[in-house]
Structures are given as C-alpha cells and as structure tokens.
C-alpha cells in the first residue's frame, strides 16, 4: 500500500484515500465502507468503473481494482481535497473528492472528456461495500456483521440507503446514503446492493460480472445478506464533449436526515459551492508536496498485465473429461458434484464455460481437515487457511469469510521455464480453461487436472498426530519432450487472529540445516513456537525462497497475477524483519517424457526449532508422505466404520456412514472452525453435545470431553460459556442452560456404557470474580481454585444452581437459555423459560437415581420435589391452549403464546415437551400438531424455529430481533432445533413423518439438482446450522460446517429412527421407528473396543413396522420387551448375525 495516504475530514465524517483509489469512509467511530490495511494488495475502497458501451471495454478510474494499464494516471492531494485522473481509450476522467465542512458527506465529482472525434457512450458504475459497524467488529466476523444490514432505493431522489438493524435497544448505527447528481445528458439510473450479483462467483473486482456481462444492474435491495452500494449511469459524450456527474456518499442518524443530505446537494450550485469552499480552505494544493504525481502508465510494474499466466491455456493434453476418473458414476449428481460409490468422497467436477471460465458452485464447498492440535480448511478452488493449536487465536495463514471471492491465503503454482507460462495446480487462483476434479474425503482433499501436457495432482492433508499440513504433489509428463519446471508454494503469514496483528514482529529466516523458512511466534500464549515451511525433496541448488509478500505479489497485485512468477527466474531470497511476511518456496525440477515424480510442501508449527527440524526431516524420508496419507485414511476408516447402515434411503446412509461423524469430530471437536465461523474456543454446551453424538463410535472420547468441561466450572456451579485453549480465558455469563448439559451428558454416557466410575473422577473447580449486578457477561482468565471434587459433585452444583423459579414456578431464564439471541428476556432476573423447565425436568429425572447410587438422599429428595413441582408448573402455566409457551419476560409479558404479537409459537418448547415426557399424551399430540401447522413448511424444506419472527414488537427479546425476519434464529430454520422436532415426532410414534422430515433436512436432499443447488448453495456433504425462511432467500443455506446439528442429525437417525440404544455397555436395544413402506434395514455395529461385531438385519415383511415381534441372535431366539429387541453384547471377538422382525400390533397374535 502506498505510504502517500490522504485524509479528508470535517471532524465527524472522514475518508482515507490512496493514490490507487483505495481507502475507506468513516462517520465518527463507525466504518461506513469495508477496508483492510493490506500493504501489498491494497484492494478495498470506493471504486468507479468506466465502460465503453460500444466496445465493451472497461477500466477503473483509479489503479484499483481493475488494474488496467492506461495511457496516463496521476493524483493530487491537498489539505481539503483530492484528485485522481486517468486517460484511457481516448476518455480523460478527473475524479475530484471533498468532504464539506458543514455536512457529513463526501462528494466525488467526475468530469469526463471525450478526446476522440466521434460520439461516445460511457457507462459509470460506483461500488463500495457497506459496513456500518466498527472496523474491528466487522473484521472479526464479516458474515455475521453483514446479516444485520438492510438496503432500499428511494425512487423519488434516486438514492440508495442502507441501515443496520440494532442488536440492542436505542443502539444508533446510522444510515448510509449514496446518490448521483449529473447533467441532462444522462440515461436512466440503475442500482445494485447485492454483492454476489455484482461480482459473481469465480469472478473478481478486477473483472466483476456486473461489468463483463454488460447487463443492467439488477436493482436488488432489501435483506441482501452481503450488502454493497452501486449506482450506474450512462453518459452521452459528443466528439470532444465534456460531461460532469457527482457521486455523494454520506451518513445520517436516520432515514429522514439522510434524504435531507441528498436534497441539500441536489442542485449543481450546492455541489460547486462545496468544492469552492474546499479549495479556498486548502489554499489549492499543499505547497509542501508536488502538485502532480505521475502514476503507472503502459509498461508500469504496478500490477502489470500477466499474459504469461494465461499463455497456452487449453493447449496440450486437456482430456481429463474423457479419462477413467471422470467415467466414475457418482451418487446424487447435481451438475457440480456427487458422492463416489462408497460415499467416502465428495467429487466436484469443474468445467469451463463457453468463455473459458470455470463454473463453480454458488458458494465455496469446503472440507475441514484437522487433528486434535492442527488443521486447515480447503475449498474446491484450493483456497482456505491453516491453524495451529487454536483455529482463531493462532492462525498461521489468513481465514477468509468471503463466499464470493473465496480469496486464498495460500497457493501452489507451476511454471514452465521454457515458455514462461504459469498457472495454479488447483482451480485457484490461476486456473486453466480445462476440467478439474476435486475430491473432498475424510482427512484430505485431492485436486486433479491435465493441462500444458502435464497431469497434475495435489493431496492436502494433516498427519494424524503432527502439527503440519502437507501438500503432496504428483506430476506426470504427457509430452515427448523433457520439461524444465518450477513448483511454487506461497503462504501469507498471520500467527495471530488477523494479518495486521503480528506482522511487524515476524522475522523470516532460512534454516541452514534444512533449507526451511522459519519464523518465531510472538503471539502471547503461543510465543516461542516455531512456524516453518519446507519442500521435499531437498536439494539446496534447486530450492529458492522469499519471505517478502510485497515482492512476491507486487504492489496492487494479487495471487491471480503474482509479480514474482512473471518477472523473476528465481525467488529473490529476501528475508528478515520489516517485511509484509510470507513463506514462498520455489523448487526447480526436470521431468523427462512420460515420467512421473512426486514432491511435497510442508507448512506447520512446532514447539521449537529442534522439533520443527525433526518433522521436516521425517517427512523428507522416502515414502514418508505417502505413508502418512495412508495412515490418515486408515484412521478415518476405522473411526467412522464402527456404525454403518443400509436403508431404503441411500442419502441417509451416506450421511450416517461417515459425513455426520466426520463433521462432528474434525470440524466441531478438533477444528472448532469452518468457512462461516472460526471460533477456536470450546463451547460448554456445544462440544458436550458433539461428544455425546460419538458415543457409539468412541465413548472414551465422550468421557474425556465430559471431564474437560467439568474442569471449566466455577465453585459456585456456573461455567465458562466458552473458553480458548491453552490459557482457558473465556466468558462467564448468566446463561441458564450451559451448566445443565454437564449432568445430562454425563448421565447419558454412564447409562450407555455402564461406566458409572465416571462420577467418581476428581475434577478441579475454577475461581474468578463474580459478575456484578446488571453485568451479563465478563471476559476473564480464571484461576485454579485449589478445590477438587468428584464429577458427581460438579453435576450436583450445576443442578443446585439451576433450581430457580419465578412467579410461575418455572426456571429463571437469565441472559439466555439455549437460544443465545433471547439474551434480554430474563436479564433482570425475573424472566422465566418454559423450555428450560422441560430440559431441567428431563435431567432431574435422569439424575435422581445417580444421587441414590452416591448415597445422597437429601439431594435426591430435593431434586424429586422440584421434579414434581416442574411438571405441575409446566402444565399449569406453560400450556397455552394448543401448544406450550416459550417464556415470560422480566416485566411479565408472555412469549410464545397465541396472544403474543410476534413469536407466537417456538419449536423448542413443543419438541422438549415431548422429549422430556413432561407433557400428557394429548397435549404432546396437540403441540406437535401446532408445529405442523405453524412451523413446518415442507414445500420450502423448512422447519422454522419460531413464528412469526420478531420485527416490530415493543418487547425486547434480545439480539435475535436484530436479525432480519426469517434469518437464522429469527424465524429461519435452526437445524439443531429442527432435529429435536423430528426426535419428538418419533417419540410420539409418528414414524412416517419423522423419517420424511429427517430426509428433508439432509443437505443431500437440498442439492439434488442444479436448480436446488442454486437455491441452497451450500455443501451437499455438510449440515448447515441454519436455512433462511424469508423471501427472496427461502431455502438458502446459512452457515455450514460449524454446527452441533451434525451430531444431532446422527443421533436422531440412529436413536430416533433406527431405534438404537446402548445400555450399560452390555445390551443393545433396538426399537425402530421406520415408515411402513420400508422393507427393513441393515445395521453394522462394531463395539467401540472392537471386541465384537453385530450385523443386524431388520425385516418388515408385512409392511407394518410398528414394533419388534421377534429377534434371533446367531440362530437363537432372543428377548423382546415392550416391542423392543434386546440384544446381549458378547465381547468375544466374533461377528454375530442378528435378525429382527417387525410387525404391527394387530399382526402380532
């Protein structure tokens, strides 16, 4: 980024501008437009595109973002104004910018001069990304920040408006306003506020779809989810003619004031007065700096054109589409991808369109690959990021939250040294115009394509136990000529949360012993760790390096046009301090005709230099990389293979047989990160539920997770809502449900495994300052209290603290129960939660017998008394007439009632009324009937969390109301809760309905056709946390990957539909809840310790699957109790054959 930044401000409104046209606008502490302080790419700002309507050629007025080499560029910065000038295609453009002293706006006046002798039609298009938030909050989680923005177009004034919905009462985030004033020689005004429509998937701001397609802007406004402001006007220029327009961008406290700003500058005289005042105040331009700064012209090194990057595209062998791999038939093919035959890989096939551009899915389809201490994300383009120890706090490379651009922080390139042509090995950032195949598997992603007479394959994976990411590369020369090639690996360094956090402290060095690039971590609790990048095999003469991102990419460059690859025969070797830090490696190699060779690049982080060297040396050993990949694949085969099903619903089988457990373990428990959310922390309620889902696969993992969470409980019984390893810093809150998941999951584990010794395990308590009155939460680093008690005592303290009640006899809601967004329903200490009542009722019922086992009759009596009290209160005051209420506010208003103005019904309360067994049968039936009427929209594939959504109610439920109606918890589908509805339906014996809705919730069901993919957009192989329920986004997936819904989908499928339950570790109960039209199903169940395998065939010969009527184990009749098969588990190392027969009640004589 140029150091010649220029600021304009009136004390309240300010903008920062670079000579390249990048920068940002701010209103007080509020960022109006998006900007990252990237010293190299420098790619954010308020931009203006010019397009010749006749020729279709376009460019940007500033150097960024189009990067077009133009005849002339210049800039002038003065005390009160700024100018950017360029001339291209015989059009001279002057961009004058001022911030008036008396108005919170910026005026950007454009003067166009036609230097040719013919009339011209020039289209001007503005572009800026809307923030209306603090820069820090936006940078921390852009996708979340964007959800609260709404846009509109005021036709009377030709103005775009944007506002942020408040998350707290009386929050003032202001209104953003953007309009255009011009002379009469202009055509109709077009506008756009949807960033996805403007840029287009697989495109960039250098060549956005809105410019390359030459179609009018769509005029989309409203709840666009990724907001921009863009206006387009076409100007008629006579030969040697001149035209002038002014773009206004401003901010105001409300809509009316925003439109007043527009009206104030609607007349040319007002605009001219503002420029005159700015010029008078500045004394023209600053006499201490030159008046005119020439910028890049033709042949400049600033973001030069890169013909070599595309040279030879499509030449040579490009027959991947006809090769044996692509002849493989895929399950559930949807135009983009499908599952391989055994369902263990999701195969994405990217094809170039008629223009040579690859056709990508609507949003990135991502694999989350992790081991317990290290991992990475990889999309179908190859983009993603890598972390060590903590996926938020210690990112080695940058995490992106941008589903449109999916910008890579890492890249792999190949360059032909004879022709100079270069491209990426993966579909990004410099794809060839040929087919690509991407395979996301368990623990790895694989990329393959053929171009430039080379077959190129990349496997990305993390060894099961080491903190290193490996890119295994295989090249095969398909030509009859030897090839001299260079392989490049690039990674931008972060070693913190955001790139700017620690960049100045990083010193890049090369290790003489291994040739690896090294940098020491200076990030607080990770200080002293050694990050490294290395190549294998290692030949000092063929390895070249650089630690300088600025020279690798080039100023105003990008990874799609890296300067080093087009300019330098070898990397420049620049290392040390004060750089924009990166790891860049170049490996020069010779590949003979017909030959195949393998290489590898490593990026990782070790405890110290010695450990880094050990890892590098190990993976340079012969066959070490291939062996590590084989071990990873074997680990996941074993981890996921313990429970396998075969039902009449292959889509259910694919998810249950691997993908749900993989998402739960790799993404949720180990990675704690995904594309849309990168937390890094353990959530107290979150990972306990995830671990519970793995009981049938690995109960020891569940056990360890329970003990880990118990160690994050305070002496008073409350818990850390979430905490970051390794320091355990986190937030203490007043959430009312977190602590209850500990006794719930502990009891679940002990009942399933028979390991009641868990409750005797000693576990520490934490100590920290209590929350002050009126304080909802506090971020703190707790101390070891020195007090140690049994897990039983930990569970009891959680229960003791939860035995609260309000005026209706129901538990106090605190600053939220399961629904975090309802954080102000009971924050004053009087609001009550009906759902929490059902949840606590269920847990007390489970835990009272545990008290008896531990000789604790006093607690047993107290819990039993409260248990009886709860069921009375729930059915006395919680019942609304047709369904159960959700809560009461502090001030006494009811929530989730037919008489509520909004949120008249909530799925949580209805589902748990059934699951907890607190509701009488007739009321349980009525409650689920109401869910069917009000919350299930099968035509849209949705089970909404609540209806109608919060929008205009005078009550303040919490930040949930800040969400757009129908988005996330506010009336969209929250898949976690939707699965509880399915579980409740199964509990009531609504077998067909439960199975149908579970199938509906599967991501495969949402992505069966290209048209369905266009609506849902997310991965077919990962469960999404939420699905939107508001037009025009009905059925669109929200955030995928990082959601507890994956674990619950696995549990509901196995436990609620197939009826599987493990009891005391020695008995398998089977009570299927399948539709009558299922002929049966097959279940392969390997005991978690591997001591036996049970192959279970469930038969439904009469088409009545109401109950189990017979069971046979190894040819011998077994026990059936209350319509349920009881299968004794023998740990004898054998495979046992089980046949279970189903029938209706009337069929069983």
Coordinates of N, CA and C in Angstrom, one line a residue, residues 145 506 701 978 1031:
X145 N -21.6 -9.7 10.7 CA -21.8 -8.3 10.6 C -22.8 -8.0 9.4
X506 N 7.2 -10.3 13.0 CA 7.7 -11.5 12.4 C 9.0 -11.3 11.6
X701 N -13.8 -40.9 24.0 CA -13.7 -39.5 23.6 C -14.8 -38.7 24.3
X978 N -34.6 -28.1 14.7 CA -35.4 -28.8 13.8 C -35.3 -30.3 14.0
X1031 N -38.3 -14.5 1.9 CA -38.0 -14.1 0.5 C -37.1 -13.0 0.4

